CSV table of C-alpha atoms in Angstrom, one decimal:
chain,number,residue,atom,x,y,z
A,1,MET,CA,135.7,137.1,56.2
A,2,GLY,CA,135.2,140.2,58.4
A,3,ASN,CA,137.6,143.0,58.5
A,4,ASP,CA,138.6,142.4,62.1
A,5,VAL,CA,139.4,138.8,61.4
A,6,LEU,CA,141.3,139.7,58.3
A,7,ASP,CA,143.3,142.4,60.1
A,8,ALA,CA,144.2,139.9,62.9
A,9,LEU,CA,145.2,137.3,60.3
A,10,LEU,CA,147.4,139.8,58.4
A,11,ALA,CA,149.0,141.0,61.6
A,12,ALA,CA,150.4,137.5,62.1
A,13,PHE,CA,152.3,137.6,58.8
A,14,PRO,CA,156.0,138.5,59.0
A,15,LEU,CA,156.1,139.9,55.5
A,16,PRO,CA,154.5,143.2,54.5
A,17,THR,CA,151.0,142.1,53.2
A,18,LEU,CA,148.0,143.9,51.9
A,19,VAL,CA,144.6,143.0,50.4
A,20,ILE,CA,143.0,144.7,47.3
A,21,ASP,CA,139.4,144.0,46.5
A,22,ARG,CA,137.7,144.0,43.1
A,23,THR,CA,136.8,147.7,43.4
A,24,GLU,CA,140.6,148.2,43.4
A,25,ARG,CA,140.6,149.5,46.9
A,26,ILE,CA,143.1,148.4,49.6
A,27,ILE,CA,140.9,146.9,52.2
A,28,ALA,CA,143.5,145.6,54.7
A,29,ALA,CA,147.2,145.9,55.4
A,30,ASN,CA,149.4,144.6,58.2
A,31,PRO,CA,151.8,147.0,60.2
A,32,GLU,CA,154.8,146.0,58.0
A,33,ALA,CA,152.9,147.0,54.8
A,34,LEU,CA,151.8,150.3,56.4
A,35,THR,CA,155.5,151.0,57.2
A,36,LEU,CA,156.5,150.1,53.6
A,37,ILE,CA,153.6,151.7,51.6
A,38,GLY,CA,152.2,154.4,53.9
A,39,GLN,CA,150.2,154.6,57.1
A,40,HIS,CA,146.9,155.7,55.5
A,41,VAL,CA,146.6,153.3,52.6
A,42,VAL,CA,143.6,151.4,53.7
A,43,GLY,CA,140.5,152.5,51.8
A,44,ARG,CA,142.6,154.1,49.1
A,45,ASN,CA,142.8,153.1,45.4
A,46,HIS,CA,145.8,150.8,44.9
A,47,VAL,CA,146.9,152.7,41.7
A,48,THR,CA,147.3,155.8,43.8
A,49,MET,CA,149.4,154.2,46.4
A,50,LEU,CA,151.6,151.7,44.5
A,51,ARG,CA,152.2,153.5,41.3
A,52,GLN,CA,154.7,151.1,39.8
A,53,PRO,CA,153.6,149.8,36.3
A,54,ALA,CA,154.9,146.2,36.6
A,55,LEU,CA,153.1,145.7,40.0
A,56,LEU,CA,149.9,147.4,38.8
A,57,ASP,CA,149.8,145.2,35.7
A,58,ALA,CA,150.2,142.0,37.8
A,59,ILE,CA,147.4,143.1,40.2
A,60,GLU,CA,145.0,143.9,37.4
A,61,ALA,CA,145.8,140.6,35.6
A,62,THR,CA,145.2,138.6,38.8
A,63,LEU,CA,142.0,140.4,39.5
A,64,ARG,CA,140.9,139.4,36.0
A,65,ASP,CA,141.9,135.8,35.8
A,66,SER,CA,142.8,134.7,39.4
A,67,GLN,CA,146.2,133.4,38.3
A,68,THR,CA,149.1,133.8,40.8
A,69,ARG,CA,151.9,136.1,39.6
A,70,THR,CA,155.3,137.3,40.9
A,71,THR,CA,156.7,140.7,40.2
A,72,GLN,CA,159.0,143.4,41.7
A,73,TYR,CA,158.5,146.4,43.8
A,74,LEU,CA,161.2,149.0,44.4
A,75,GLY,CA,161.2,150.9,47.6
A,76,ASN,CA,163.5,153.1,49.8
A,77,ASP,CA,164.0,152.7,53.5
A,78,GLY,CA,165.4,156.1,53.9
A,79,ALA,CA,169.0,154.8,53.8
A,80,GLN,CA,169.2,152.8,50.6
A,81,ASP,CA,167.1,151.5,47.7
A,82,THR,CA,165.3,148.2,48.5
A,83,THR,CA,164.0,145.5,46.2
A,84,PHE,CA,161.0,143.4,47.0
A,85,ARG,CA,159.7,140.2,45.3
A,86,VAL,CA,155.9,140.5,45.3
A,87,SER,CA,153.6,137.6,45.2
A,88,VAL,CA,150.2,138.4,43.9
A,89,ARG,CA,147.6,135.7,44.7
A,90,ALA,CA,143.8,135.6,44.3
A,91,ALA,CA,141.7,135.0,47.4
A,92,GLN,CA,138.1,134.2,46.5
A,93,GLN,CA,137.0,133.8,50.1
A,94,ILE,CA,137.7,137.5,51.0
A,95,GLY,CA,134.8,140.0,50.6
A,96,GLN,CA,131.7,139.6,48.4
A,97,THR,CA,133.5,139.1,45.1
A,98,GLY,CA,137.0,138.0,46.1
A,99,ALA,CA,140.3,139.9,46.3
A,100,VAL,CA,144.0,139.7,45.7
A,101,VAL,CA,146.6,139.4,48.4
A,102,LEU,CA,150.1,140.9,48.0
A,103,ALA,CA,153.1,139.7,50.0
A,104,PHE,CA,156.3,141.7,49.8
A,105,GLU,CA,159.6,139.8,50.3
A,106,ASP,CA,162.7,141.9,50.8
A,107,VAL,CA,165.3,140.5,48.4
A,108,THR,CA,167.7,143.5,48.5
A,109,HIS,CA,170.5,141.3,49.8
A,110,VAL,CA,170.0,138.8,47.0
A,111,GLU,CA,170.2,141.6,44.4
A,112,GLN,CA,173.3,143.0,46.0
A,113,THR,CA,175.0,139.6,46.1
A,114,SER,CA,174.2,139.1,42.4
A,115,GLN,CA,175.5,142.5,41.6
A,116,MET,CA,178.7,141.9,43.5
A,117,ARG,CA,179.1,138.6,41.7
A,118,ARG,CA,178.7,140.3,38.3
A,119,ASP,CA,181.1,143.1,39.3
A,120,PHE,CA,183.6,140.6,40.5
A,121,VAL,CA,183.5,138.5,37.3
A,122,ALA,CA,183.8,141.7,35.2
A,123,ASN,CA,186.8,142.9,37.3
A,124,VAL,CA,188.6,139.6,37.1
A,125,SER,CA,188.0,139.5,33.3
A,126,HIS,CA,189.3,143.1,32.9
A,127,GLU,CA,192.4,142.4,35.0
A,128,LEU,CA,193.2,139.2,33.0
A,129,ARG,CA,192.4,140.7,29.6
A,130,THR,CA,195.3,143.3,29.6
A,131,PRO,CA,198.2,140.9,30.2
A,132,LEU,CA,196.6,138.2,28.0
A,133,THR,CA,196.3,140.8,25.2
A,134,ALA,CA,199.9,141.8,25.7
A,135,LEU,CA,201.1,138.2,25.6
A,136,MET,CA,199.2,137.4,22.5
A,137,GLY,CA,200.6,140.5,20.8
A,138,PHE,CA,204.2,139.7,21.7
A,139,ILE,CA,203.8,136.0,20.6
A,140,GLU,CA,202.6,137.2,17.2
A,141,THR,CA,205.5,139.6,17.0
A,142,LEU,CA,208.0,137.0,17.9
A,143,ARG,CA,206.6,134.6,15.3
A,144,GLY,CA,206.7,137.4,12.7
A,145,PRO,CA,208.8,140.6,12.5
A,146,ALA,CA,211.0,139.8,15.5
A,147,ARG,CA,211.7,136.2,14.5
A,148,ASN,CA,215.3,136.8,13.7
A,149,ASP,CA,215.9,139.8,16.0
A,150,PRO,CA,217.6,138.5,19.2
A,151,ALA,CA,217.6,141.9,20.9
A,152,ALA,CA,213.9,142.4,20.3
A,153,SER,CA,213.2,138.8,21.3
A,154,ASP,CA,214.9,139.3,24.7
A,155,ARG,CA,213.1,142.5,25.3
A,156,PHE,CA,209.7,141.0,24.4
A,157,LEU,CA,210.3,137.9,26.5
A,158,ASN,CA,211.2,140.0,29.5
A,159,ILE,CA,207.9,141.9,29.1
A,160,MET,CA,206.0,138.6,28.6
A,161,GLN,CA,207.5,137.2,31.8
A,162,ASP,CA,206.4,140.3,33.7
A,163,GLU,CA,202.8,140.0,32.3
A,164,ALA,CA,202.7,136.2,33.2
A,165,GLU,CA,203.9,137.0,36.7
A,166,ARG,CA,201.2,139.6,37.0
A,167,MET,CA,198.6,137.0,36.1
A,168,ASN,CA,200.2,134.6,38.5
A,169,ARG,CA,200.0,137.1,41.3
A,170,LEU,CA,196.3,137.8,40.5
A,171,VAL,CA,195.4,134.1,40.5
A,172,GLY,CA,197.3,133.7,43.8
A,173,ASP,CA,195.5,136.6,45.4
A,174,LEU,CA,192.2,135.3,44.2
A,175,MET,CA,192.9,131.9,45.8
A,176,SER,CA,194.0,133.6,49.0
A,177,LEU,CA,190.9,135.8,49.1
A,178,ASN,CA,188.7,132.7,48.6
A,179,ARG,CA,190.4,131.0,51.5
A,180,VAL,CA,190.2,133.9,53.9
A,181,GLU,CA,186.6,134.5,53.1
A,182,GLY,CA,185.8,130.8,53.7
A,183,ASP,CA,187.6,130.9,57.1
A,184,GLU,CA,186.3,134.3,58.2
A,185,ARG,CA,183.7,132.9,60.6
A,186,VAL,CA,186.2,130.5,62.2
A,187,ARG,CA,188.0,132.2,65.1
A,188,PRO,CA,191.7,131.4,65.3
A,189,THR,CA,192.9,129.8,68.6
A,190,ASP,CA,196.7,129.6,68.5
A,191,ASN,CA,198.6,131.6,71.1
A,192,VAL,CA,200.8,133.9,69.0
A,193,VAL,CA,203.4,136.5,70.2
A,194,LEU,CA,202.6,139.5,68.0
A,195,THR,CA,206.0,141.0,68.0
A,196,ASP,CA,207.5,137.7,66.8
A,197,VAL,CA,205.2,137.8,63.7
A,198,LEU,CA,206.2,141.4,63.1
A,199,ALA,CA,209.9,140.7,63.4
A,200,SER,CA,209.6,137.8,61.0
A,201,THR,CA,207.7,140.0,58.5
A,202,LEU,CA,210.3,142.8,58.7
A,203,ARG,CA,213.2,140.3,58.1
A,204,THR,CA,211.4,139.2,54.9
A,205,LEU,CA,210.9,142.8,53.7
A,206,ARG,CA,214.4,144.0,54.6
A,207,SER,CA,215.8,143.7,51.0
A,208,LEU,CA,212.7,145.4,49.5
A,209,ALA,CA,213.2,148.3,51.9
A,210,ALA,CA,216.9,148.5,51.1
A,211,ASP,CA,216.2,148.6,47.4
A,212,ALA,CA,213.7,151.4,47.9
A,213,ASP,CA,216.2,153.3,50.2
A,214,VAL,CA,213.6,153.2,53.0
A,215,THR,CA,214.5,152.9,56.7
A,216,ILE,CA,212.0,150.9,58.8
A,217,GLU,CA,211.7,152.2,62.3
A,218,GLN,CA,210.5,149.7,65.0
A,219,GLU,CA,208.6,151.0,68.0
A,220,PHE,CA,207.5,147.7,69.7
A,221,GLY,CA,207.8,148.7,73.4
A,222,GLN,CA,208.7,146.3,76.1
A,223,ASP,CA,205.5,144.3,76.5
A,224,ILE,CA,205.2,140.8,75.1
A,225,VAL,CA,201.7,140.8,73.6
A,226,HIS,CA,199.9,137.5,73.1
A,227,VAL,CA,197.0,137.2,70.7
A,228,ALA,CA,194.8,134.3,69.6
A,229,ALA,CA,195.7,134.2,65.9
A,230,ASP,CA,196.6,132.4,62.7
A,231,ALA,CA,200.3,133.4,62.6
A,232,ASP,CA,200.5,132.9,58.8
A,233,GLN,CA,197.5,135.1,58.2
A,234,LEU,CA,198.8,137.8,60.5
A,235,LYS,CA,202.1,137.8,58.6
A,236,GLN,CA,200.1,138.1,55.4
A,237,VAL,CA,198.4,141.2,56.8
A,238,PHE,CA,201.6,142.9,58.0
A,239,THR,CA,203.5,141.9,54.8
A,240,ASN,CA,200.8,143.6,52.7
A,241,LEU,CA,200.6,146.7,54.7
A,242,ILE,CA,204.4,147.3,55.2
A,243,GLU,CA,205.1,146.4,51.6
A,244,ASN,CA,202.5,149.0,50.5
A,245,ALA,CA,204.0,151.6,52.8
A,246,ILE,CA,207.4,151.0,51.3
A,247,LYS,CA,206.2,151.0,47.7
A,248,TYR,CA,203.7,153.9,47.9
A,249,GLY,CA,205.0,155.9,50.8
A,250,GLY,CA,208.7,155.2,50.3
A,251,SER,CA,209.3,158.7,49.0
A,252,GLY,CA,209.2,159.8,52.6
A,253,GLY,CA,212.4,157.8,53.3
A,254,ARG,CA,211.1,155.9,56.3
A,255,VAL,CA,208.3,153.7,57.5
A,256,THR,CA,207.4,153.3,61.2
A,257,VAL,CA,205.9,150.1,62.7
A,258,ARG,CA,204.5,150.9,66.1
A,259,VAL,CA,202.9,148.5,68.6
A,260,SER,CA,200.9,149.9,71.6
A,261,THR,CA,198.6,148.2,74.1
A,262,LEU,CA,195.6,149.5,75.9
A,263,ALA,CA,193.9,148.1,78.9
A,264,ARG,CA,190.6,149.1,77.3
A,265,GLU,CA,190.7,149.6,73.5
A,266,PRO,CA,187.8,151.9,72.6
A,267,ALA,CA,187.2,150.1,69.2
A,268,LEU,CA,186.8,146.8,71.0
A,269,ARG,CA,185.6,148.0,74.3
A,270,ALA,CA,188.0,145.5,75.9
A,271,PRO,CA,191.8,145.0,76.2
A,272,GLY,CA,193.6,145.3,72.9
A,273,VAL,CA,196.7,146.0,70.9
A,274,ARG,CA,197.3,148.4,68.0
A,275,VAL,CA,199.8,147.9,65.2
A,276,GLN,CA,200.3,151.0,63.2
A,277,ILE,CA,202.2,151.1,59.9
A,278,VAL,CA,203.0,154.7,59.2
A,279,ASP,CA,204.6,156.1,56.0
A,280,TYR,CA,205.5,159.7,55.3
A,281,GLY,CA,204.8,159.8,51.6
A,282,PRO,CA,202.3,161.6,49.4
A,283,GLY,CA,199.2,160.3,51.3
A,284,ILE,CA,195.9,159.2,49.9
A,285,ASP,CA,193.1,161.6,48.8
A,286,PRO,CA,190.3,161.3,51.4
A,287,VAL,CA,187.8,160.6,48.7
A,288,HIS,CA,189.3,157.1,48.3
A,289,LEU,CA,189.5,156.1,51.9
A,290,PRO,CA,185.9,154.7,52.3
A,291,ARG,CA,186.4,152.3,49.4
A,292,ILE,CA,190.1,151.5,49.7
A,293,THR,CA,189.5,147.9,51.0
A,294,GLU,CA,187.0,147.0,48.2
A,295,ARG,CA,188.1,144.3,45.8
A,296,PHE,CA,190.0,145.7,42.8
A,297,TYR,CA,189.6,149.3,44.0
A,298,ARG,CA,192.8,151.4,43.5
A,299,ALA,CA,193.4,154.9,44.7
A,300,ASP,CA,196.1,155.2,42.0
A,301,ASP,CA,195.3,152.7,39.3
A,302,HIS,CA,198.2,153.3,36.9
A,303,ARG,CA,200.8,153.4,39.7
A,304,SER,CA,199.4,150.3,41.4
A,305,ARG,CA,199.6,148.3,38.2
A,306,ALA,CA,203.1,149.6,37.5
A,307,LEU,CA,204.2,148.4,41.0
A,308,GLY,CA,202.6,145.0,40.5
A,309,GLY,CA,199.5,145.5,42.6
A,310,THR,CA,196.5,143.2,41.9
A,311,GLY,CA,193.9,145.4,43.7
A,312,LEU,CA,193.1,142.6,46.1
A,313,GLY,CA,195.6,143.0,48.9
A,314,LEU,CA,193.6,145.3,51.2
A,315,ALA,CA,190.5,143.2,50.7
A,316,ILE,CA,192.4,140.2,51.9
A,317,VAL,CA,193.7,142.2,54.9
A,318,LYS,CA,190.2,143.3,55.8
A,319,HIS,CA,188.9,139.8,55.8
A,320,ILE,CA,191.8,138.4,57.9
A,321,VAL,CA,191.4,141.2,60.4
A,322,ASN,CA,187.6,140.5,60.6
A,323,ARG,CA,188.4,136.8,61.2
A,324,HIS,CA,190.6,137.8,64.2
A,325,ARG,CA,187.7,139.9,65.5
A,326,GLY,CA,189.8,143.0,65.0
A,327,ARG,CA,189.4,146.4,63.3
A,328,LEU,CA,191.2,148.1,60.4
A,329,ARG,CA,191.6,151.8,60.3
A,330,VAL,CA,193.1,154.1,57.6
A,331,GLU,CA,194.1,157.7,58.1
A,332,SER,CA,195.8,159.8,55.6
A,333,THR,CA,196.8,163.5,54.9
A,334,LEU,CA,197.9,164.5,51.5
A,335,GLY,CA,201.5,165.4,51.4
A,336,GLU,CA,202.2,164.0,54.9
A,337,GLY,CA,201.6,160.3,54.7
A,338,THR,CA,199.3,157.4,55.6
A,339,THR,CA,198.7,155.3,58.7
A,340,PHE,CA,197.1,151.9,58.6
A,341,THR,CA,196.1,150.7,62.1
A,342,VAL,CA,195.3,147.0,62.9
A,343,ILE,CA,193.5,146.6,66.2
A,344,LEU,CA,193.4,143.2,67.7
A,345,PRO,CA,192.0,141.8,70.9
A,346,THR,CA,194.7,140.5,73.3
A,347,LEU,CA,194.5,136.8,74.2
A,348,GLU,CA,192.7,137.5,77.5
A,349,ASN,CA,189.8,138.9,75.4
A,350,THR,CA,189.5,136.2,72.8
A,351,GLY,CA,187.6,133.6,74.7
């Protein structure tokens, strides 16, 4: 096969593909392979250009016995590390003495998904292990040293109830997260009055705010704002954000819930509404803000656990807002407070 024909054939391949002959030279590469490996690889020794032992071993073995092999190649696209699954196949019809053809398939997303799954299982296991260990320890104590101690039994049973409720909240949040992730691509269609959802949420949280000695200020304006939404999910978003503001920013003594509409919302490039939940507490260190909506990520791990947080609330909020084709913004200044902003398209922009 002539080089012109070979080059034309490789150019039609969507995957990065190159050919190495038995003199160990790269004799052809399509544009995708040149972008991946380097623009001047043709004619060069493959060892010089590829350099990764696992891939070199697979090439040399296939040159020797013509057996097909699969291995990995690690690259970097300038923004992140990339992982390729490389198929190494013998091609006896190329050149005088045959060659091997390498095809690089980008499997970075598969590796990332696998890593996320492993991290998720590890995090769930860690979150469950602590209350389970506590429950097992108290059960052993109640069966032993505290068997005939009513005061100790009451104290331990109260702690056991708290730990069981913590596990129940975690399981509930996991189920909720699973549901909202499953629904994320299905756009809601119900016509919902946004301030009605907010008013209902604030009624539910009134006792929590009173117990924390926090005043909730409502700045809803006069406009009746309609959005295409799942009312229950929106209430879940606002309950989570306002509850967090009360618990973590309540030292400021007040929480503001503000609604404002814009004829052209910059984040959506279309008409939209902003719901801002503002607290005046200690704020969040800027280092945490980029990761604050990750599953199980906590800016203050000890305090979050003490207040009953599962580490999943903001992840659920993010997915629900995404389902509503909205945006979630977080701004915070240490010592001054935190503002969570939910940006949603108004009903006229949801079709």
